[in-house]
Structure formats: structure tokens, C-alpha cells
Short mmCIF file of C-alpha atoms in Angstrom, two decimals:
data_model
loop_
_atom_site.label_atom_id
_atom_site.label_comp_id
_atom_site.label_asym_id
_atom_site.label_seq_id
_atom_site.Cartn_x
_atom_site.Cartn_y
_atom_site.Cartn_z
CA UNK A 1 0.00 0.00 0.00
CA UNK A 2 1.52 3.34 -1.08
CA UNK A 3 1.88 6.31 1.24
CA UNK A 4 -0.45 8.36 -0.95
CA UNK A 5 -3.14 5.69 -0.83
CA UNK A 6 -2.81 5.38 2.95
CA UNK A 7 -3.21 9.12 3.34
CA UNK A 8 -6.25 9.04 1.07
CA UNK A 9 -7.92 6.35 3.17
CA UNK A 10 -7.13 8.21 6.39
CA UNK A 11 -8.49 11.46 5.00
CA UNK A 12 -11.60 9.75 3.67
CA UNK A 13 -12.22 8.06 7.02
CA UNK A 14 -11.79 11.35 8.91
CA UNK A 15 -14.14 13.13 6.52
CA UNK A 16 -16.68 10.34 6.94
CA UNK A 17 -16.57 10.57 10.73
CA UNK A 18 -16.62 14.36 10.62
CA UNK A 19 -19.60 14.29 8.30
CA UNK A 20 -21.49 11.96 10.62
CA UNK A 21 -20.67 14.22 13.59
CA UNK A 22 -21.87 17.32 11.72
CA UNK A 23 -24.99 15.49 10.62
CA UNK A 24 -25.61 14.38 14.20
CA UNK A 25 -25.26 17.97 15.46
CA UNK A 26 -27.54 19.43 12.79
CA UNK A 27 -30.31 16.86 13.18
CA UNK A 28 -32.81 17.51 16.01
CA UNK A 29 -32.70 15.00 18.85
CA UNK A 30 -35.49 12.43 18.95
CA UNK A 31 -37.46 11.76 22.12
CA UNK A 32 -38.17 8.11 21.32
CA UNK A 33 -37.77 5.42 18.70
CA UNK A 34 -41.01 3.95 17.44
CA UNK A 35 -39.11 1.07 15.88
CA UNK A 36 -37.45 0.12 19.19
CA UNK A 37 -40.52 1.25 21.16
CA UNK A 38 -38.49 3.04 23.83
CA UNK A 39 -37.43 6.48 24.99
CA UNK A 40 -34.06 7.61 23.64
CA UNK A 41 -31.26 9.06 25.76
CA UNK A 42 -30.90 12.86 25.82
CA UNK A 43 -27.71 14.84 26.40
CA UNK A 44 -26.99 14.75 30.16
CA UNK A 45 -26.69 17.82 32.36
CA UNK A 46 -23.05 18.48 33.24
CA UNK A 47 -21.78 18.37 36.80
CA UNK A 48 -18.30 17.93 38.23
CA UNK A 49 -19.59 15.18 40.48
CA UNK A 50 -21.09 13.33 37.51
CA UNK A 51 -17.83 13.70 35.60
CA UNK A 52 -15.86 12.38 38.57
CA UNK A 53 -18.04 9.30 39.14
CA UNK A 54 -18.44 8.57 35.42
CA UNK A 55 -22.21 9.04 35.11
CA UNK A 56 -21.77 12.08 32.84
CA UNK A 57 -19.49 10.31 30.37
CA UNK A 58 -21.77 7.27 30.41
CA UNK A 59 -24.73 9.56 29.66
CA UNK A 60 -22.86 11.16 26.76
CA UNK A 61 -22.02 7.72 25.38
CA UNK A 62 -25.68 6.63 25.59
CA UNK A 63 -26.76 9.90 24.01
CA UNK A 64 -24.54 9.52 20.94
CA UNK A 65 -25.51 5.85 20.56
CA UNK A 66 -29.25 6.61 20.72
CA UNK A 67 -29.16 9.76 18.58
CA UNK A 68 -26.88 8.36 15.88
CA UNK A 69 -28.17 9.34 12.41
CA UNK A 70 -30.37 6.66 10.85
CA UNK A 71 -30.01 4.48 13.95
CA UNK A 72 -33.11 2.45 13.09
CA UNK A 73 -31.80 1.67 9.61
CA UNK A 74 -28.35 0.72 10.94
CA UNK A 75 -29.80 -1.71 13.51
CA UNK A 76 -31.86 -3.37 10.79
CA UNK A 77 -28.81 -3.62 8.52
CA UNK A 78 -26.78 -5.14 11.37
CA UNK A 79 -29.43 -7.83 11.96
CA UNK A 80 -29.64 -8.61 8.23
CA UNK A 81 -25.86 -8.95 7.98
CA UNK A 82 -25.75 -11.25 11.00
CA UNK A 83 -28.51 -13.38 9.48
CA UNK A 84 -26.50 -13.79 6.27
CA UNK A 85 -23.59 -14.97 8.40
CA UNK A 86 -25.79 -17.72 9.85
CA UNK A 87 -26.81 -16.16 13.14
CA UNK A 88 -30.26 -17.15 14.45
CA UNK A 89 -30.40 -15.37 17.82
CA UNK A 90 -30.74 -11.60 17.85
CA UNK A 91 -30.66 -9.88 21.23
CA UNK A 92 -32.48 -12.72 22.95
CA UNK A 93 -34.87 -13.37 20.05
CA UNK A 94 -34.77 -16.37 17.71
CA UNK A 95 -35.58 -16.04 14.02
CA UNK A 96 -37.75 -19.07 13.19
CA UNK A 97 -38.75 -18.94 9.56
CA UNK A 98 -41.18 -16.03 9.21
CA UNK A 99 -41.67 -15.59 12.96
CA UNK A 100 -39.75 -14.31 15.98
CA UNK A 101 -39.69 -16.24 19.27
CA UNK A 102 -38.27 -14.80 22.48
CA UNK A 103 -35.74 -16.88 24.37
CA UNK A 104 -36.73 -17.57 27.99
CA UNK A 105 -33.80 -17.28 30.38
CA UNK A 106 -33.67 -19.34 33.59
CA UNK A 107 -35.04 -17.44 36.61
CA UNK A 108 -32.62 -15.95 39.12
CA UNK A 109 -32.37 -16.16 42.91
CA UNK A 110 -35.14 -18.74 43.17
CA UNK A 111 -37.70 -16.06 42.32
CA UNK A 112 -39.97 -18.54 40.54
CA UNK A 113 -40.40 -20.62 43.71
CA UNK A 114 -40.92 -17.52 45.82
CA UNK A 115 -43.70 -16.36 43.49
CA UNK A 116 -45.40 -19.75 43.71
CA UNK A 117 -45.29 -19.45 47.50
CA UNK A 118 -46.88 -16.00 47.29
CA UNK A 119 -49.83 -17.46 45.36
CA UNK A 120 -50.17 -20.14 48.05
CA UNK A 121 -50.20 -17.48 50.76
CA UNK A 122 -52.88 -15.57 48.86
CA UNK A 123 -55.03 -18.71 48.95
CA UNK A 124 -54.47 -18.91 52.72
CA UNK A 125 -55.63 -15.31 53.20
CA UNK A 126 -58.97 -15.68 51.46
CA UNK A 127 -61.92 -18.03 51.68
CA UNK A 128 -62.47 -17.74 47.94
CA UNK A 129 -61.25 -20.43 45.54
CA UNK A 130 -57.91 -19.43 44.00
CA UNK A 131 -56.82 -20.64 40.57
CA UNK A 132 -53.36 -20.37 39.01
CA UNK A 133 -52.88 -20.40 35.26
CA UNK A 134 -49.37 -20.00 33.83
CA UNK A 135 -49.40 -19.16 30.13
CA UNK A 136 -46.46 -20.72 28.25
CA UNK A 137 -44.77 -18.55 25.66
CA UNK A 138 -44.18 -19.45 22.02
CA UNK A 139 -40.72 -20.76 22.98
CA UNK A 140 -42.45 -23.67 24.76
CA UNK A 141 -45.41 -24.24 22.47
CA UNK A 142 -43.25 -24.07 19.32
CA UNK A 143 -40.07 -25.55 20.79
CA UNK A 144 -39.59 -27.76 17.72
CA UNK A 145 -39.36 -24.65 15.53
CA UNK A 146 -36.44 -23.15 17.46
CA UNK A 147 -33.04 -23.24 15.73
CA UNK A 148 -31.08 -26.45 16.28
CA UNK A 149 -29.34 -26.31 19.63
CA UNK A 150 -31.22 -23.19 20.73
CA UNK A 151 -31.60 -22.80 24.47
CA UNK A 152 -34.83 -21.86 26.19
CA UNK A 153 -35.85 -22.61 29.78
CA UNK A 154 -38.20 -25.56 30.36
CA UNK A 155 -41.53 -23.87 31.00
CA UNK A 156 -43.55 -27.11 30.90
CA UNK A 157 -41.67 -28.54 33.89
CA UNK A 158 -42.32 -25.38 35.88
CA UNK A 159 -46.02 -25.40 34.98
CA UNK A 160 -46.23 -29.01 36.20
CA UNK A 161 -44.56 -27.92 39.44
CA UNK A 162 -47.07 -25.08 39.83
CA UNK A 163 -49.98 -27.50 39.37
CA UNK A 164 -48.94 -29.24 42.59
CA UNK A 165 -49.53 -26.21 44.84
CA UNK A 166 -51.74 -27.10 47.79
CA UNK A 167 -54.93 -25.10 48.16
CA UNK A 168 -54.68 -23.71 44.63
CA UNK A 169 -56.56 -25.02 41.59
CA UNK A 170 -54.75 -25.22 38.25
CA UNK A 171 -55.75 -23.70 34.90
CA UNK A 172 -54.22 -25.81 32.12
CA UNK A 173 -53.26 -23.25 29.49
CA UNK A 174 -50.37 -25.46 28.37
CA UNK A 175 -52.49 -28.34 27.07
CA UNK A 176 -54.96 -25.96 25.42
CA UNK A 177 -52.23 -24.15 23.48
CA UNK A 178 -50.18 -27.23 22.65
CA UNK A 179 -53.22 -28.76 20.97
CA UNK A 180 -53.33 -25.74 18.61
CA UNK A 181 -49.59 -25.21 18.14
CA UNK A 182 -49.99 -25.19 14.36
CA UNK A 183 -52.50 -22.34 14.42
CA UNK A 184 -51.78 -18.60 14.61
CA UNK A 185 -52.00 -18.41 18.39
CA UNK A 186 -48.98 -16.12 18.85
CA UNK A 187 -48.06 -13.00 16.94
CA UNK A 188 -45.03 -13.41 14.68
CA UNK A 189 -43.41 -10.12 15.76
CA UNK A 190 -44.65 -9.88 19.36
CA UNK A 191 -44.52 -12.02 22.51
CA UNK A 192 -48.28 -11.92 23.22
CA UNK A 193 -50.85 -14.43 22.10
CA UNK A 194 -53.20 -13.43 19.29
CA UNK A 195 -56.94 -13.05 19.72
CA UNK A 196 -57.23 -16.68 18.61
CA UNK A 197 -54.74 -17.73 21.28
CA UNK A 198 -56.59 -15.65 23.88
CA UNK A 199 -59.81 -17.41 22.85
CA UNK A 200 -58.28 -20.82 23.59
CA UNK A 201 -56.97 -19.45 26.87
CA UNK A 202 -60.42 -18.20 27.82
CA UNK A 203 -61.90 -21.61 27.05
CA UNK A 204 -59.32 -23.28 29.31
CA UNK A 205 -60.02 -20.83 32.14
CA UNK A 206 -63.78 -21.29 31.87
CA UNK A 207 -63.33 -25.06 31.96
CA UNK A 208 -61.27 -24.85 35.15
CA UNK A 209 -63.97 -22.71 36.76
CA UNK A 210 -66.56 -25.37 35.97
CA UNK A 211 -68.25 -23.25 33.32
CA UNK A 212 -66.84 -24.86 30.20
CA UNK A 213 -70.30 -25.51 28.76
CA UNK A 214 -70.80 -21.76 28.43
CA UNK A 215 -67.84 -21.28 26.07
CA UNK A 216 -69.01 -19.91 22.75
CA UNK A 217 -67.84 -21.46 19.49
CA UNK A 218 -65.65 -19.24 17.32
CA UNK A 219 -68.44 -18.80 14.80
CA UNK A 220 -70.55 -17.04 17.44
CA UNK A 221 -68.36 -13.92 17.34
CA UNK A 222 -69.64 -11.35 14.90
CA UNK A 223 -66.25 -9.76 14.28
CA UNK A 224 -64.79 -13.03 13.00
CA UNK A 225 -66.30 -12.24 9.61
CA UNK A 226 -64.90 -8.70 9.60
CA UNK A 227 -61.47 -7.63 8.30
CA UNK A 228 -58.68 -7.22 10.89
CA UNK A 229 -58.68 -3.85 12.64
CA UNK A 230 -54.98 -3.50 11.81
CA UNK A 231 -52.57 -5.15 9.39
CA UNK A 232 -49.54 -3.17 10.54
CA UNK A 233 -48.66 -4.50 14.00
CA UNK A 234 -44.90 -4.70 14.59
CA UNK A 235 -44.51 -5.85 18.18
CA UNK A 236 -41.91 -5.95 20.91
CA UNK A 237 -39.83 -8.72 19.31
CA UNK A 238 -39.62 -6.69 16.10
CA UNK A 239 -38.23 -3.82 18.18
CA UNK A 240 -35.94 -5.93 20.35
CA UNK A 241 -34.36 -8.06 17.63
CA UNK A 242 -33.58 -5.51 14.92
CA UNK A 243 -35.22 -7.86 12.41
CA UNK A 244 -37.31 -5.40 10.47
CA UNK A 245 -38.05 -7.27 7.27
CA UNK A 246 -40.85 -9.60 8.39
CA UNK A 247 -44.42 -8.93 7.37
CA UNK A 248 -46.41 -7.09 10.07
CA UNK A 249 -49.03 -8.91 12.12
CA UNK A 250 -52.78 -8.42 11.99
CA UNK A 251 -54.91 -7.62 15.03
CA UNK A 252 -58.51 -8.78 15.39
CA UNK A 253 -61.30 -7.76 17.75
CA UNK A 254 -63.88 -10.53 18.18
CA UNK A 255 -66.18 -9.32 20.95
CA UNK A 256 -68.70 -6.52 20.56
CA UNK A 257 -68.85 -4.26 23.61
CA UNK A 258 -72.58 -3.64 23.46
CA UNK A 259 -74.20 -3.81 26.88
CA UNK A 260 -70.86 -3.79 28.69
CA UNK A 261 -69.42 -1.04 30.87
CA UNK A 262 -65.68 -0.64 31.39
CA UNK A 263 -64.06 1.41 34.16
CA UNK A 264 -60.31 2.03 34.44
CA UNK A 265 -58.31 3.22 37.44
CA UNK A 266 -55.14 4.49 35.76
CA UNK A 267 -54.42 7.29 38.21
CA UNK A 268 -56.38 6.16 41.26
CA UNK A 269 -59.72 7.57 40.10
CA UNK A 270 -62.40 5.70 38.13
CA UNK A 271 -62.82 6.73 34.51
CA UNK A 272 -65.10 5.38 31.81
CA UNK A 273 -63.26 3.27 29.24
CA UNK A 274 -63.89 0.70 26.51
CA UNK A 275 -63.02 -2.88 25.68
CA UNK A 276 -60.94 -1.54 22.82
CA UNK A 277 -58.96 1.71 22.68
CA UNK A 278 -58.79 2.08 18.92
CA UNK A 279 -56.54 5.16 19.09
CA UNK A 280 -53.64 2.79 19.82
CA UNK A 281 -54.09 1.18 16.41
CA UNK A 282 -52.44 4.28 14.95
CA UNK A 283 -49.42 3.98 17.26
CA UNK A 284 -46.49 1.59 17.56
CA UNK A 285 -47.88 -0.20 20.64
CA UNK A 286 -50.97 -1.56 18.92
CA UNK A 287 -51.51 -4.38 21.43
CA UNK A 288 -52.52 -1.68 23.95
CA UNK A 289 -55.74 -1.33 21.94
CA UNK A 290 -56.99 -4.17 24.16
CA UNK A 291 -58.45 -2.35 27.21
CA UNK A 292 -56.07 0.56 26.65
CA UNK A 293 -52.93 -1.22 27.82
CA UNK A 294 -51.27 -1.58 31.22
CA UNK A 295 -53.15 -0.19 34.22
CA UNK A 296 -53.49 -0.98 37.94
CA UNK A 297 -57.17 -1.90 37.86
CA UNK A 298 -59.93 -2.34 35.31
CA UNK A 299 -63.52 -3.51 35.90
CA UNK A 300 -65.88 -4.79 33.20
CA UNK A 301 -69.57 -5.17 34.07
CA UNK A 302 -72.20 -7.14 32.21
CA UNK A 303 -75.73 -7.01 33.68
CA UNK A 304 -76.60 -10.24 31.88
CA UNK A 305 -73.64 -12.18 33.31
CA UNK A 306 -73.41 -14.25 36.48
CA UNK A 307 -70.69 -14.32 39.10
CA UNK A 308 -67.85 -11.96 39.93
CA UNK A 309 -64.28 -12.87 39.01
CA UNK A 310 -61.00 -11.28 40.06
CA UNK A 311 -58.16 -11.84 37.57
CA UNK A 312 -54.66 -11.07 38.89
CA UNK A 313 -52.80 -10.77 35.67
CA UNK A 314 -50.24 -9.42 33.26
CA UNK A 315 -50.92 -8.01 29.79
CA UNK A 316 -51.87 -11.38 28.28
CA UNK A 317 -55.24 -11.05 30.02
CA UNK A 318 -56.00 -7.81 28.17
CA UNK A 319 -57.01 -9.72 25.03
CA UNK A 320 -58.68 -12.53 27.02
CA UNK A 321 -60.86 -10.25 29.17
CA UNK A 322 -63.43 -9.43 26.44
CA UNK A 323 -64.33 -13.13 26.21
CA UNK A 324 -64.72 -13.44 29.98
CA UNK A 325 -66.88 -10.32 30.07
CA UNK A 326 -69.56 -12.12 28.06
CA UNK A 327 -70.22 -14.51 30.96
CA UNK A 328 -69.53 -12.74 34.25
CA UNK A 329 -71.52 -10.00 35.89
CA UNK A 330 -68.21 -8.42 36.85
CA UNK A 331 -64.62 -9.09 35.78
CA UNK A 332 -62.02 -7.27 37.89
CA UNK A 333 -58.53 -7.12 36.36
CA UNK A 334 -55.79 -6.33 38.86
CA UNK A 335 -52.14 -5.91 37.82
CA UNK A 336 -49.76 -6.23 40.80
CA UNK A 337 -47.05 -4.43 38.85
CA UNK A 338 -49.10 -1.26 39.35
CA UNK A 339 -51.70 -2.06 42.04
CA UNK A 340 -49.92 -1.82 45.39
CA UNK A 341 -52.64 -2.88 47.82
CA UNK A 342 -54.03 -6.15 49.17
CA UNK A 343 -55.69 -8.38 46.57
CA UNK A 344 -57.39 -10.44 49.28
CA UNK A 345 -58.90 -7.34 50.84
CA UNK A 346 -60.01 -6.07 47.44
CA UNK A 347 -61.80 -9.36 46.80
CA UNK A 348 -63.59 -9.19 50.17
CA UNK A 349 -64.67 -5.58 49.81
CA UNK A 350 -66.08 -6.11 46.31
CA UNK A 351 -67.96 -9.34 46.97
CA UNK A 352 -66.04 -11.41 44.44
CA UNK A 353 -66.63 -15.15 43.97
CA UNK A 354 -63.27 -16.45 42.76
CA UNK A 355 -59.67 -15.36 42.09
CA UNK A 356 -57.70 -16.42 39.02
CA UNK A 357 -53.99 -15.64 38.77
CA UNK A 358 -53.31 -15.64 35.02
CA UNK A 359 -49.70 -14.83 34.10
CA UNK A 360 -47.36 -15.60 31.25
CA UNK A 361 -44.47 -17.76 32.44
CA UNK A 362 -41.69 -15.29 31.42
CA UNK A 363 -43.38 -12.54 33.44
CA UNK A 364 -44.22 -14.77 36.40
CA UNK A 365 -40.64 -15.95 36.92
CA UNK A 366 -39.22 -12.39 36.77
CA UNK A 367 -41.92 -10.28 38.48
CA UNK A 368 -40.81 -9.06 41.92
CA UNK A 369 -44.20 -7.49 42.66
CA UNK A 370 -46.06 -10.74 43.35
CA UNK A 371 -44.95 -10.54 46.98
CA UNK A 372 -47.80 -8.03 47.31
CA UNK A 373 -50.22 -10.97 47.06
CA UNK A 374 -49.26 -11.92 50.62
CA UNK A 375 -50.89 -8.82 52.11
CA UNK A 376 -53.85 -9.66 54.41
#
């Protein structure tokens, strides 16, 4: 390599970096990335203390990484390049044909056993029947589709362990979903189950409650003959993996909300809501269209239903709740990640008939808020 050519490469490289820096400075900072579905780092406030302890320099590093020009396009290009090199795991997400499946890491510090004990203690603190339903993720239901040699924690073994809890009845979501593993029961770009998957989950829950004969056949839902409400859903796995070339998912609403009343407690005060918050269909987080997304407490009332059910749940229940609302006079949805008070006391004060803990396995084994279930 000649000296002239070396100097040319060095000059070109410096101009390239300088151009990127100038471009970065001229472009306005973004508050969030819709593709990654997260808030982006902003330039940190300077302080001598922050400089001394390293937090300022770390903040500057995060800022430049998040605000890099065309960051979304670069992350997609990186994932595509890695795929061409034979990689099948992308930031904890497996590429399985035309679908993404999140890897489930083993739980830490025995948290999974602690959370099972908290459910047992909830059953001890109430006279109501308590049911536990652990929803396996696609990594368990579609284990055969994972790349050869891919690791993912054994959810089925843990679900079998949970079924042995004394004083707690089991909801067998695993068998219900395994029987339909070939159907579109999980989104291809998101970790949640689809409306079809939620329907099978609802049927399993109703069967465990002794009301299986009430389950409506799929053909009974008017919206099944309607087009999807969205064909552009790109979920959390799309954002997490950097794999941006798969076809978006479709979202379906099956249940009409006629005759139902929905009340949400997002900020501690009751406010009228709906089964479906259609405004979210125009945003990145389209799954939040079910009940309006995460919230401490939501109550659905149906004057033609019978019985009052408390569901202690994560976001998987958002798309299952509309089905339950067709049968129960009241369905109370309590999320311990945001509701900080006693679930047992709430059940007593509201005259509920049964408690169902319905959680996805990945959330159940990592959620440190379930200790709140032990409150009297």
C-alpha cells in the first residue's frame, strides 16, 4: 500500500466521521424510537460530580448511541448482515422462519419458587377459591421450531410444578395451546398471544372454573367475519431483535362491547373506558388497543352475566378479558405491577366469587411485585 493511498484512506475516514458528527449535530434530537418502542437518551446535564463518578461520560455515550443518524436503519442492517452470516439469535430473540420467538432465560435467585409461594399465601388469606394459570410462551409451544441447539428454559416442567400447589386449583393453558400449536395463536413479531390464542386461553379458564359448557364457538363472534382492525402491528420482538423485514401482524377484535361497561383506574380515580382503545391502532404499541394497555385496575360489568371474578394478571389477560366479560356479571382485572394494595382485601370488599392468577411464564418468573399478594 503506497503512502499516498494510505493518506487518502485516512483522509476519507476522517471526513466520513466528521460528516457523521456534523450530521448528528444538525439533526434535532429524537425523544423516542417507534421502531425500538423506547425512549431515547438525551444529552446529560453536566456536573463535576457526575464527571468524577463517570455518570456524565456514560450519559454522553448513551446519548450519541441513541441519537446516531439513521439508527433504526443501521440496527436493521446489522441484523440482516448477521442473518446472512448464519446467526439465528438476535438480542435474545430467535428467528424461526417467518416468525420471531423470544428466548426464555432461567429465573434468578429462586424467584420462581418464591412467586409460587406468594400465590399459596394468597389462597391462605382468602376463603375464595384461588386458581393459578401460567401461560407458556411461544418458545415452549413451538419448541420444535427453534433453531437447532437453541436454548430456552423448560416452562412445561415449571407449569407441572405449579400445578402441585396445595390449596390452589390449576388452569391448564399449556395443554390448550399445545393442541393448537400449528394455528396462529402467537403473533409473529410480538410475545403476546393473538386473539385466537386468547380465545383458547379463555376456554381453558372457563373449563377450570366449571363453566366450560358456556364457552361460545368461534363462529358465534360477529367480528370473525370482519377484516382485521390492523394489518400493521410490529410488536416488541420486532423492536428488540432488529429484524425489520418480516411482514407485520394483523390484530382482530372478536367481541362486541354492546351492553358492557368498562371502568379504568389508571391514576387512582375511576374513569369510563372501553373494551378496545382504537386510538392505539395508529401507534407503535398496537396491542394496547386491548383495554387501553397496562393499568393498575380495570372492571368490566355485564348485567346479563353471572358471578364476579378477580383476575390477577399481566398483559396477556387484556385480550382474554373481552371473552370473559360475556359470561360474568363483573370481571375485575388487577395488575400487581401497578396495584400496590391487598388483593385479598379487594376481593372481600367487592364481593367477588373467585380469584384467578393468570400470568405468562416469562413474566411470572421475573416479576418481583407478586410478593404483594401476601398482604392480608
